[in-house]
Structures are given as C-alpha cells and as structure tokens.
Tab-separated table of C-alpha atoms in Angstrom:
chain	number	residue	atom	x	y	z
A	37	MET	CA	-19.105	-3.092	-24.749
A	38	ASN	CA	-20.773	-0.432	-26.887
A	39	ASP	CA	-19.706	0.782	-30.346
A	40	ILE	CA	-18.067	3.941	-28.996
A	41	ASP	CA	-15.786	1.901	-26.719
A	42	ALA	CA	-14.833	-0.473	-29.505
A	43	LYS	CA	-14.148	2.289	-32.002
A	44	HIS	CA	-11.917	4.352	-29.744
A	45	ARG	CA	-10.212	1.646	-27.720
A	46	ILE	CA	-6.406	1.749	-27.474
A	47	THR	CA	-5.130	-1.717	-28.268
A	48	ASP	CA	-1.335	-1.515	-28.559
A	49	ILE	CA	1.711	0.353	-27.287
A	50	ALA	CA	2.141	2.383	-30.487
A	51	MET	CA	-1.343	3.859	-30.131
A	52	LEU	CA	-0.703	4.590	-26.464
A	53	GLU	CA	2.614	6.311	-27.191
A	54	SER	CA	1.027	8.433	-29.921
A	55	GLN	CA	-1.524	9.651	-27.379
A	56	TYR	CA	1.085	10.763	-24.834
A	57	GLY	CA	4.341	11.464	-26.646
A	58	THR	CA	7.877	11.285	-25.281
A	59	PRO	CA	8.318	10.764	-21.533
A	60	TYR	CA	9.503	13.780	-19.552
A	61	GLN	CA	13.239	13.207	-19.003
A	62	PRO	CA	13.267	13.682	-15.194
A	63	ALA	CA	10.543	11.035	-14.974
A	64	LEU	CA	13.050	8.534	-16.370
A	65	VAL	CA	16.192	9.487	-14.458
A	66	LYS	CA	14.454	9.431	-11.066
A	67	GLU	CA	14.146	5.620	-11.202
A	68	VAL	CA	16.935	3.591	-9.608
A	69	ASP	CA	17.313	-0.062	-8.648
A	70	TYR	CA	18.144	0.514	-4.980
A	71	VAL	CA	17.068	2.626	-2.019
A	72	HIS	CA	18.996	5.848	-2.573
A	73	PRO	CA	19.628	7.856	0.626
A	74	VAL	CA	17.157	10.549	-0.469
A	75	TYR	CA	14.499	7.884	-0.973
A	76	ARG	CA	15.311	6.376	2.401
A	77	THR	CA	14.242	9.641	4.044
A	78	PHE	CA	10.769	9.195	2.506
A	79	ILE	CA	10.440	5.617	3.756
A	80	GLU	CA	11.553	6.542	7.265
A	81	ALA	CA	9.075	9.453	7.397
A	82	SER	CA	6.112	7.438	6.147
A	83	PRO	CA	3.459	5.972	8.479
A	84	PHE	CA	1.451	4.429	5.624
A	85	VAL	CA	2.125	2.157	2.665
A	86	VAL	CA	-0.094	0.247	0.250
A	87	LEU	CA	1.181	-3.249	-0.572
A	88	SER	CA	0.025	-4.558	-3.970
A	89	THR	CA	0.340	-8.203	-4.919
A	90	SER	CA	-0.911	-10.686	-7.497
A	91	GLY	CA	-1.584	-14.388	-7.315
A	92	GLU	CA	-3.342	-17.119	-9.221
A	93	GLY	CA	-6.379	-15.251	-10.503
A	94	ASP	CA	-6.293	-12.745	-7.647
A	95	LEU	CA	-5.089	-9.166	-7.141
A	96	ASP	CA	-4.792	-7.372	-3.837
A	97	SER	CA	-3.902	-3.929	-2.526
A	98	SER	CA	-3.515	-3.907	1.242
A	99	PRO	CA	-3.062	-0.778	3.390
A	100	ARG	CA	-0.337	-1.018	6.033
A	101	GLY	CA	0.112	1.637	8.687
A	102	ASP	CA	2.073	2.183	11.894
A	103	ARG	CA	4.426	4.692	13.435
A	104	ALA	CA	6.508	6.616	10.916
A	105	GLY	CA	9.427	4.496	9.787
A	106	PHE	CA	7.741	1.170	10.567
A	107	VAL	CA	9.041	-0.099	7.215
A	108	THR	CA	12.713	-0.737	7.972
A	109	VAL	CA	15.419	-0.127	5.386
A	110	GLU	CA	17.689	-3.077	6.150
A	111	ASP	CA	20.086	-2.104	3.368
A	112	ASP	CA	19.824	-0.377	0.003
A	113	LYS	CA	18.259	-3.478	-1.588
A	114	THR	CA	16.130	-4.803	1.287
A	115	LEU	CA	13.041	-3.597	3.163
A	116	LEU	CA	11.386	-5.229	6.172
A	117	ILE	CA	7.641	-4.851	6.806
A	118	PRO	CA	6.126	-6.247	10.029
A	119	ASP	CA	2.735	-7.881	9.504
A	120	ARG	CA	0.405	-6.671	12.255
A	121	PRO	CA	-2.998	-8.217	13.203
A	122	GLY	CA	-5.707	-7.873	10.579
A	123	ASN	CA	-8.737	-9.804	9.426
A	124	ASN	CA	-6.864	-13.090	8.903
A	125	ARG	CA	-7.781	-13.212	5.224
A	126	PHE	CA	-4.044	-12.839	4.400
A	127	ASP	CA	-4.839	-12.245	0.713
A	128	SER	CA	-1.569	-10.419	0.077
A	129	LEU	CA	0.498	-13.026	1.930
A	130	ARG	CA	-1.093	-15.858	-0.019
A	131	ASN	CA	-0.356	-13.969	-3.219
A	132	ILE	CA	3.310	-13.546	-2.293
A	133	LEU	CA	3.643	-17.312	-1.922
A	134	GLU	CA	2.160	-17.739	-5.410
A	135	ASP	CA	3.866	-14.769	-7.073
A	136	PRO	CA	6.653	-12.897	-5.213
A	137	ARG	CA	6.288	-9.675	-7.209
A	138	VAL	CA	5.122	-6.749	-5.065
A	139	ALA	CA	4.577	-3.012	-5.428
A	140	LEU	CA	4.703	-0.509	-2.571
A	141	PHE	CA	3.161	2.963	-2.499
A	142	PHE	CA	4.245	5.229	0.382
A	143	LEU	CA	2.240	8.227	1.601
A	144	ILE	CA	3.318	10.905	4.086
A	145	PRO	CA	0.617	13.222	5.523
A	146	GLY	CA	1.126	16.761	4.314
A	147	ILE	CA	3.597	15.814	1.569
A	148	GLY	CA	2.621	15.932	-2.102
A	149	GLU	CA	5.229	13.553	-3.448
A	150	THR	CA	4.792	9.815	-2.959
A	151	LEU	CA	7.291	6.971	-3.247
A	152	ARG	CA	6.912	3.812	-5.314
A	153	ILE	CA	8.928	0.622	-4.966
A	154	ASN	CA	8.718	-2.582	-6.977
A	155	GLY	CA	10.427	-5.806	-6.025
A	156	ARG	CA	10.029	-9.382	-4.912
A	157	ALA	CA	9.054	-10.516	-1.441
A	158	THR	CA	9.505	-13.442	0.889
A	159	LEU	CA	7.828	-14.181	4.231
A	160	SER	CA	9.905	-14.796	7.366
A	161	VAL	CA	9.099	-16.047	10.867
A	162	ASP	CA	12.723	-15.879	12.037
A	163	PRO	CA	12.441	-15.279	15.826
A	164	ASP	CA	15.355	-12.848	15.813
A	165	LEU	CA	13.705	-10.851	13.052
A	166	LEU	CA	10.292	-10.843	14.741
A	167	SER	CA	11.857	-9.640	17.986
A	168	ARG	CA	13.009	-6.451	16.286
A	169	PHE	CA	9.406	-5.372	15.696
A	170	VAL	CA	7.829	-5.991	19.101
A	171	VAL	CA	5.272	-3.342	20.120
A	172	ASN	CA	3.484	-3.423	23.484
A	173	GLY	CA	5.136	-6.766	24.122
A	174	LYS	CA	3.687	-8.291	20.944
A	175	PRO	CA	5.761	-9.352	17.929
A	176	PRO	CA	4.262	-9.412	14.408
A	177	ARG	CA	2.976	-12.709	13.011
A	178	LEU	CA	5.688	-12.543	10.351
A	179	VAL	CA	7.908	-10.079	8.497
A	180	ILE	CA	7.623	-9.364	4.790
A	181	VAL	CA	11.121	-9.117	3.331
A	182	VAL	CA	11.121	-7.045	0.135
A	183	HIS	CA	14.049	-7.376	-2.261
A	184	VAL	CA	14.085	-4.026	-4.064
A	185	GLU	CA	14.195	-3.856	-7.870
A	186	THR	CA	13.029	-0.324	-8.744
A	187	VAL	CA	12.463	2.841	-6.700
A	188	PHE	CA	11.174	6.228	-7.795
A	189	PHE	CA	9.141	9.123	-6.451
A	190	GLN	CA	5.830	10.248	-7.917
A	191	CYS	CA	5.339	13.978	-8.404
A	192	SER	CA	2.662	15.821	-6.433
A	193	LYS	CA	0.122	16.432	-9.230
A	194	ALA	CA	-2.370	13.764	-8.112
A	195	VAL	CA	-2.228	14.870	-4.475
A	196	VAL	CA	-2.565	18.535	-5.493
A	197	ARG	CA	-5.534	17.774	-7.756
A	198	ALA	CA	-7.180	15.821	-4.937
A	199	ASP	CA	-6.347	18.561	-2.400
A	200	LEU	CA	-5.697	15.520	-0.257
A	201	TRP	CA	-4.147	17.095	2.819
A	202	ASN	CA	-6.447	20.132	3.050
A	203	PRO	CA	-8.076	19.883	6.506
A	204	GLU	CA	-11.108	21.746	5.196
A	205	LYS	CA	-11.793	18.840	2.839
A	206	ARG	CA	-11.859	16.189	5.542
A	207	LEU	CA	-15.145	14.340	5.958
A	208	GLU	CA	-16.728	13.548	9.266
A	209	ARG	CA	-16.969	9.759	9.637
A	210	SER	CA	-20.740	10.169	10.026
A	211	ALA	CA	-20.941	11.448	6.441
A	212	LEU	CA	-20.561	7.876	5.173
A	213	PRO	CA	-22.185	4.569	6.142
A	214	SER	CA	-20.661	3.031	9.273
A	215	THR	CA	-18.603	-0.143	9.093
A	216	GLY	CA	-21.461	-2.095	10.621
A	217	THR	CA	-23.942	-0.638	8.152
A	218	MET	CA	-21.777	-1.594	5.194
A	219	LEU	CA	-21.367	-5.136	6.501
A	220	ALA	CA	-25.078	-5.475	7.191
A	221	GLU	CA	-25.939	-4.257	3.700
A	222	VAL	CA	-23.495	-6.409	1.736
A	223	SER	CA	-24.170	-9.490	3.902
A	224	LYS	CA	-27.939	-8.998	3.542
A	225	GLY	CA	-28.398	-8.846	7.271
A	226	ARG	CA	-26.094	-11.665	8.366
A	227	VAL	CA	-24.131	-9.061	10.357
A	228	ASN	CA	-26.006	-6.845	12.799
A	229	ALA	CA	-24.942	-3.243	12.178
A	230	GLU	CA	-25.591	-1.898	15.670
A	231	ASP	CA	-23.799	-4.743	17.450
A	232	TYR	CA	-20.808	-4.532	15.134
A	233	ASP	CA	-20.457	-0.760	15.460
A	234	ALA	CA	-20.800	-0.924	19.249
A	235	ALA	CA	-17.983	-3.477	19.555
A	236	LEU	CA	-15.671	-1.934	16.955
A	237	PRO	CA	-13.791	0.724	19.005
A	238	GLU	CA	-12.724	-1.783	21.656
A	239	ARG	CA	-11.806	-4.389	19.038
A	240	VAL	CA	-9.610	-1.880	17.214
A	241	ARG	CA	-7.974	-0.749	20.450
A	242	THR	CA	-7.112	-4.248	21.649
A	243	MET	CA	-6.090	-5.683	18.279
A	244	LEU	CA	-3.733	-2.998	16.940
A	245	TYR	CA	-0.750	-5.143	17.905
C-alpha cells in the first residue's frame, strides 16, 4: 500500500462518522424487524434477488431469479427461497451450514428502489415444502428458509445514477466476450470456447428447472 493510502486511510468509526455526519432520519425509521405489508409487495413483485453469505474463509453473492414472487413470504418473519439447478458448486449453501447469516437484495425491473433483508437461514428438504415449488413437474433440490431479522428499502439514487433500466443503455451480448470465450481464457484452453457456446442455449433451456 502506498503512502497516500496509508496517510488518508479511515481506521475507526469516529473518523467514518466525521466524514458523513448524522444519518438522514428516514433512513433509520424505514428499518423494521419483520416483513411489513408494504415490503411484502416488493418481494412479491421481484423476479430477482442476490443472496449473500459468509463461511469459513469464504464469501459469496449468488444471483437467484425466477417468476415474480418466487420468494414466498411464509409469514412476517419467514421467507422461502426454492433452490433451482445451478452449477453444483453450492457455495452459498455450504456457507449457510457454516454461518447461517444471510443478506438478500431484491431488484424489480423498472423500479428505482430496492429491498434489503438480513436474517439467518436454514436448508430444508421437507417433501411437503418442496412440493409447493414444483415447476414443469420438477421440485427444487431444497428450500432456503430465511428467518427475517431486519428489512428496509434502499432509495433509488444508485439505480438513477446507473440509469439501470434505460433501454437505450442496454448492451448487445456480442459487445462482451461470450461465456465460452471467458471460460477458455481463464482455463488457459482447457475449455473449448466454440463447443461451449454452441451447447449453451440448449443446456440453459433444459436445466432451468
């Protein structure tokens, strides 16, 4: 670390508070310890959530997406998240077994505000629970049960600054390296880019559920 970083580094809460000042009052009162009905509307309208976890020496943020409302509000202290097929790394699930603390970040296309939930999670393979989330005849591998501890919405500033939902800002997929190209590059050729890209659309279609 260079001298500039060392000289100007913030090292304690007092220094941090002096940099930012008093929290804006609405930013404090918006936090509750349960799923308020107005927050439930956000969860039920959201097709996308990021699940963040921590484990022994490992951090993970995992995107989860499905039809709007796929995260079920079981009651005002409990959420249910079906775990659909992925890459079988199960980093976030392993972390939950090591450290149950989780954070959820909900996005809704076209909406500036986001919703944040912190809590503790358990993993369930209860057949009755799995049967509630069957899609195309296929149940999830398990259900993540989140016991809610804090809930609050995030204002729209970040989304507005990013101009996130502006269709004119959308990139064509061809503007970035393909999935196969990225794998070939980082694996130093152990994955063939053309073969991977050719098989990807069918693999995605057949493995969504």
